[in-house]
């Protein structure tokens, strides 16, 4: 990949709609993966086959060779019926958590006013990755005094008291930076382009202000490309956050400390 083909640049106001769409899309991608993983889980497949066979037995839909080829298709409606029901139930169970998480992301102060939020600290930045002029991905690293806050702009229908105006946002750099958003379009993931984007954001955070001592990020095994990229960059587990979904997929908080990054950077 040449410099003429790919570039990493700062967020611009014209990116607003695309960025917010991509943030929501990245969050809801976890739901699609969770539903797909739940359906192919051995327990789910066992339940699907068992329920379908019960229905076939009750309705006498077993294959009937005397009707030729079509006679062997008679059990299929039972499998189709229970497959649709199970898919619906998986989505019904998994969806509330992921929809709430997506809404919370879009209601956070950094998404409401991206340009002003990410200029409050020299180590903060919202970066767009482009390839041949086409949007490929994004990463947002927050090193402001609010970097560890999970507050949203909505609290029982009222604006958060600390974020009513951009003029009230505290300035300065925190010792802990947080990667709030990280997303790469699916066709580009196999090329490993996410590694370059993550490395750029990490380098920016640590080099722009020595006050930053560590960077934290939340990962999940549902989004394997991002989790692998983050772990390959040197992030280690700080603590498990919790389990979500019908089969309890894990969400973890990972951390990269300055000392570890400097060792890696020296080797490179």
PDB file of N, CA and C in Angstrom, residues 144-182:
ATOM      1  N   UNK A 144      -8.885  13.264  27.350  1.00  0.00           N
ATOM      2  CA  UNK A 144      -9.356  14.420  28.115  1.00  0.00           C
ATOM      3  C   UNK A 144      -9.580  14.046  29.574  1.00  0.00           C
ATOM      4  N   UNK A 145      -9.947  15.022  30.373  1.00  0.00           N
ATOM      5  CA  UNK A 145     -10.245  14.784  31.782  1.00  0.00           C
ATOM      6  C   UNK A 145     -11.463  13.874  31.962  1.00  0.00           C
ATOM      7  N   UNK A 146     -12.261  13.731  30.911  1.00  0.00           N
ATOM      8  CA  UNK A 146     -13.457  12.870  30.965  1.00  0.00           C
ATOM      9  C   UNK A 146     -13.219  11.521  30.294  1.00  0.00           C
ATOM     10  N   UNK A 147     -11.970  11.151  30.108  1.00  0.00           N
ATOM     11  CA  UNK A 147     -11.663   9.976  29.285  1.00  0.00           C
ATOM     12  C   UNK A 147     -12.243   8.675  29.822  1.00  0.00           C
ATOM     13  N   UNK A 148     -12.485   8.590  31.116  1.00  0.00           N
ATOM     14  CA  UNK A 148     -13.027   7.359  31.684  1.00  0.00           C
ATOM     15  C   UNK A 148     -14.511   7.457  32.010  1.00  0.00           C
ATOM     16  N   UNK A 149     -15.106   8.585  31.665  1.00  0.00           N
ATOM     17  CA  UNK A 149     -16.536   8.765  31.923  1.00  0.00           C
ATOM     18  C   UNK A 149     -17.369   7.986  30.919  1.00  0.00           C
ATOM     19  N   UNK A 150     -18.448   7.383  31.406  1.00  0.00           N
ATOM     20  CA  UNK A 150     -19.392   6.676  30.549  1.00  0.00           C
ATOM     21  C   UNK A 150     -20.736   7.404  30.493  1.00  0.00           C
ATOM     22  N   UNK A 151     -20.767   8.658  30.952  1.00  0.00           N
ATOM     23  CA  UNK A 151     -22.004   9.434  30.978  1.00  0.00           C
ATOM     24  C   UNK A 151     -22.502   9.697  29.567  1.00  0.00           C
ATOM     25  N   UNK A 152     -23.811   9.801  29.436  1.00  0.00           N
ATOM     26  CA  UNK A 152     -24.428  10.193  28.173  1.00  0.00           C
ATOM     27  C   UNK A 152     -25.090  11.549  28.356  1.00  0.00           C
ATOM     28  N   UNK A 153     -25.540  12.119  27.245  1.00  0.00           N
ATOM     29  CA  UNK A 153     -26.205  13.412  27.306  1.00  0.00           C
ATOM     30  C   UNK A 153     -27.631  13.308  27.842  1.00  0.00           C
ATOM     31  N   UNK A 154     -28.133  12.106  27.935  1.00  0.00           N
ATOM     32  CA  UNK A 154     -29.501  11.922  28.399  1.00  0.00           C
ATOM     33  C   UNK A 154     -29.512  11.219  29.751  1.00  0.00           C
ATOM     34  N   UNK A 155     -30.139  11.839  30.705  1.00  0.00           N
ATOM     35  CA  UNK A 155     -30.303  11.251  32.028  1.00  0.00           C
ATOM     36  C   UNK A 155     -31.722  11.544  32.488  1.00  0.00           C
ATOM     37  N   UNK A 156     -32.593  10.539  32.271  1.00  0.00           N
ATOM     38  CA  UNK A 156     -34.008  10.708  32.571  1.00  0.00           C
ATOM     39  C   UNK A 156     -34.596  11.905  31.830  1.00  0.00           C
ATOM     40  N   UNK A 157     -34.164  12.038  30.554  1.00  0.00           N
ATOM     41  CA  UNK A 157     -34.729  13.084  29.711  1.00  0.00           C
ATOM     42  C   UNK A 157     -34.084  14.441  29.875  1.00  0.00           C
ATOM     43  N   UNK A 158     -33.031  14.533  30.686  1.00  0.00           N
ATOM     44  CA  UNK A 158     -32.384  15.823  30.908  1.00  0.00           C
ATOM     45  C   UNK A 158     -30.940  15.766  30.425  1.00  0.00           C
ATOM     46  N   UNK A 159     -30.430  16.897  30.029  1.00  0.00           N
ATOM     47  CA  UNK A 159     -29.041  16.970  29.613  1.00  0.00           C
ATOM     48  C   UNK A 159     -28.137  16.774  30.813  1.00  0.00           C
ATOM     49  N   UNK A 160     -27.047  16.037  30.600  1.00  0.00           N
ATOM     50  CA  UNK A 160     -26.068  15.870  31.667  1.00  0.00           C
ATOM     51  C   UNK A 160     -25.547  17.231  32.091  1.00  0.00           C
ATOM     52  N   UNK A 161     -25.500  17.460  33.383  1.00  0.00           N
ATOM     53  CA  UNK A 161     -25.133  18.781  33.903  1.00  0.00           C
ATOM     54  C   UNK A 161     -23.713  19.166  33.541  1.00  0.00           C
ATOM     55  N   UNK A 162     -22.845  18.176  33.336  1.00  0.00           N
ATOM     56  CA  UNK A 162     -21.448  18.489  33.034  1.00  0.00           C
ATOM     57  C   UNK A 162     -21.198  18.776  31.569  1.00  0.00           C
ATOM     58  N   UNK A 163     -22.189  18.528  30.686  1.00  0.00           N
ATOM     59  CA  UNK A 163     -21.968  18.662  29.259  1.00  0.00           C
ATOM     60  C   UNK A 163     -23.057  19.485  28.576  1.00  0.00           C
ATOM     61  N   UNK A 164     -23.621  20.443  29.244  1.00  0.00           N
ATOM     62  CA  UNK A 164     -24.684  21.229  28.642  1.00  0.00           C
ATOM     63  C   UNK A 164     -24.159  22.133  27.539  1.00  0.00           C
ATOM     64  N   UNK A 165     -22.907  22.503  27.633  1.00  0.00           N
ATOM     65  CA  UNK A 165     -22.322  23.392  26.647  1.00  0.00           C
ATOM     66  C   UNK A 165     -20.877  23.010  26.419  1.00  0.00           C
ATOM     67  N   UNK A 166     -20.386  23.261  25.222  1.00  0.00           N
ATOM     68  CA  UNK A 166     -18.994  22.945  24.946  1.00  0.00           C
ATOM     69  C   UNK A 166     -18.061  23.795  25.790  1.00  0.00           C
ATOM     70  N   UNK A 167     -18.560  24.952  26.276  1.00  0.00           N
ATOM     71  CA  UNK A 167     -17.733  25.834  27.081  1.00  0.00           C
ATOM     72  C   UNK A 167     -17.513  25.271  28.474  1.00  0.00           C
ATOM     73  N   UNK A 168     -18.322  24.319  28.920  1.00  0.00           N
ATOM     74  CA  UNK A 168     -18.168  23.748  30.255  1.00  0.00           C
ATOM     75  C   UNK A 168     -17.298  22.493  30.242  1.00  0.00           C
ATOM     76  N   UNK A 169     -16.901  22.035  29.058  1.00  0.00           N
ATOM     77  CA  UNK A 169     -16.074  20.843  28.981  1.00  0.00           C
ATOM     78  C   UNK A 169     -14.684  21.142  29.538  1.00  0.00           C
ATOM     79  N   UNK A 170     -14.224  20.359  30.521  1.00  0.00           N
ATOM     80  CA  UNK A 170     -12.901  20.617  31.103  1.00  0.00           C
ATOM     81  C   UNK A 170     -11.785  20.372  30.096  1.00  0.00           C
ATOM     82  N   UNK A 171     -10.788  21.245  30.115  1.00  0.00           N
ATOM     83  CA  UNK A 171      -9.643  21.123  29.229  1.00  0.00           C
ATOM     84  C   UNK A 171      -8.518  20.375  29.949  1.00  0.00           C
ATOM     85  N   UNK A 172      -7.540  19.890  29.182  1.00  0.00           N
ATOM     86  CA  UNK A 172      -6.395  19.233  29.784  1.00  0.00           C
ATOM     87  C   UNK A 172      -6.321  17.756  29.438  1.00  0.00           C
ATOM     88  N   UNK A 173      -5.249  17.131  29.929  1.00  0.00           N
ATOM     89  CA  UNK A 173      -4.971  15.734  29.601  1.00  0.00           C
ATOM     90  C   UNK A 173      -5.009  14.856  30.843  1.00  0.00           C
ATOM     91  N   UNK A 174      -5.638  13.715  30.703  1.00  0.00           N
ATOM     92  CA  UNK A 174      -5.708  12.735  31.783  1.00  0.00           C
ATOM     93  C   UNK A 174      -4.522  11.774  31.690  1.00  0.00           C
ATOM     94  N   UNK A 175      -4.238  11.101  32.784  1.00  0.00           N
ATOM     95  CA  UNK A 175      -3.173  10.098  32.761  1.00  0.00           C
ATOM     96  C   UNK A 175      -3.625   8.820  32.064  1.00  0.00           C
ATOM     97  N   UNK A 176      -4.940   8.688  31.875  1.00  0.00           N
ATOM     98  CA  UNK A 176      -5.507   7.502  31.233  1.00  0.00           C
ATOM     99  C   UNK A 176      -6.284   7.918  29.987  1.00  0.00           C
ATOM    100  N   UNK A 177      -5.889   7.402  28.846  1.00  0.00           N
ATOM    101  CA  UNK A 177      -6.629   7.637  27.603  1.00  0.00           C
ATOM    102  C   UNK A 177      -7.509   6.420  27.319  1.00  0.00           C
ATOM    103  N   UNK A 178      -8.601   6.668  26.601  1.00  0.00           N
ATOM    104  CA  UNK A 178      -9.546   5.596  26.281  1.00  0.00           C
ATOM    105  C   UNK A 178      -9.815   5.566  24.786  1.00  0.00           C
ATOM    106  N   UNK A 179      -9.740   4.376  24.195  1.00  0.00           N
ATOM    107  CA  UNK A 179     -10.160   4.218  22.810  1.00  0.00           C
ATOM    108  C   UNK A 179     -11.665   4.034  22.825  1.00  0.00           C
ATOM    109  N   UNK A 180     -12.383   5.049  22.384  1.00  0.00           N
ATOM    110  CA  UNK A 180     -13.844   5.017  22.466  1.00  0.00           C
ATOM    111  C   UNK A 180     -14.489   4.344  21.254  1.00  0.00           C
ATOM    112  N   UNK A 181     -13.889   4.510  20.092  1.00  0.00           N
ATOM    113  CA  UNK A 181     -14.456   3.934  18.872  1.00  0.00           C
ATOM    114  C   UNK A 181     -13.334   3.377  18.015  1.00  0.00           C
ATOM    115  N   UNK A 182     -13.584   2.207  17.429  1.00  0.00           N
ATOM    116  CA  UNK A 182     -12.600   1.567  16.552  1.00  0.00           C
ATOM    117  C   UNK A 182     -13.366   0.688  15.577  1.00  0.00           C
TER     118      UNK A 182
END
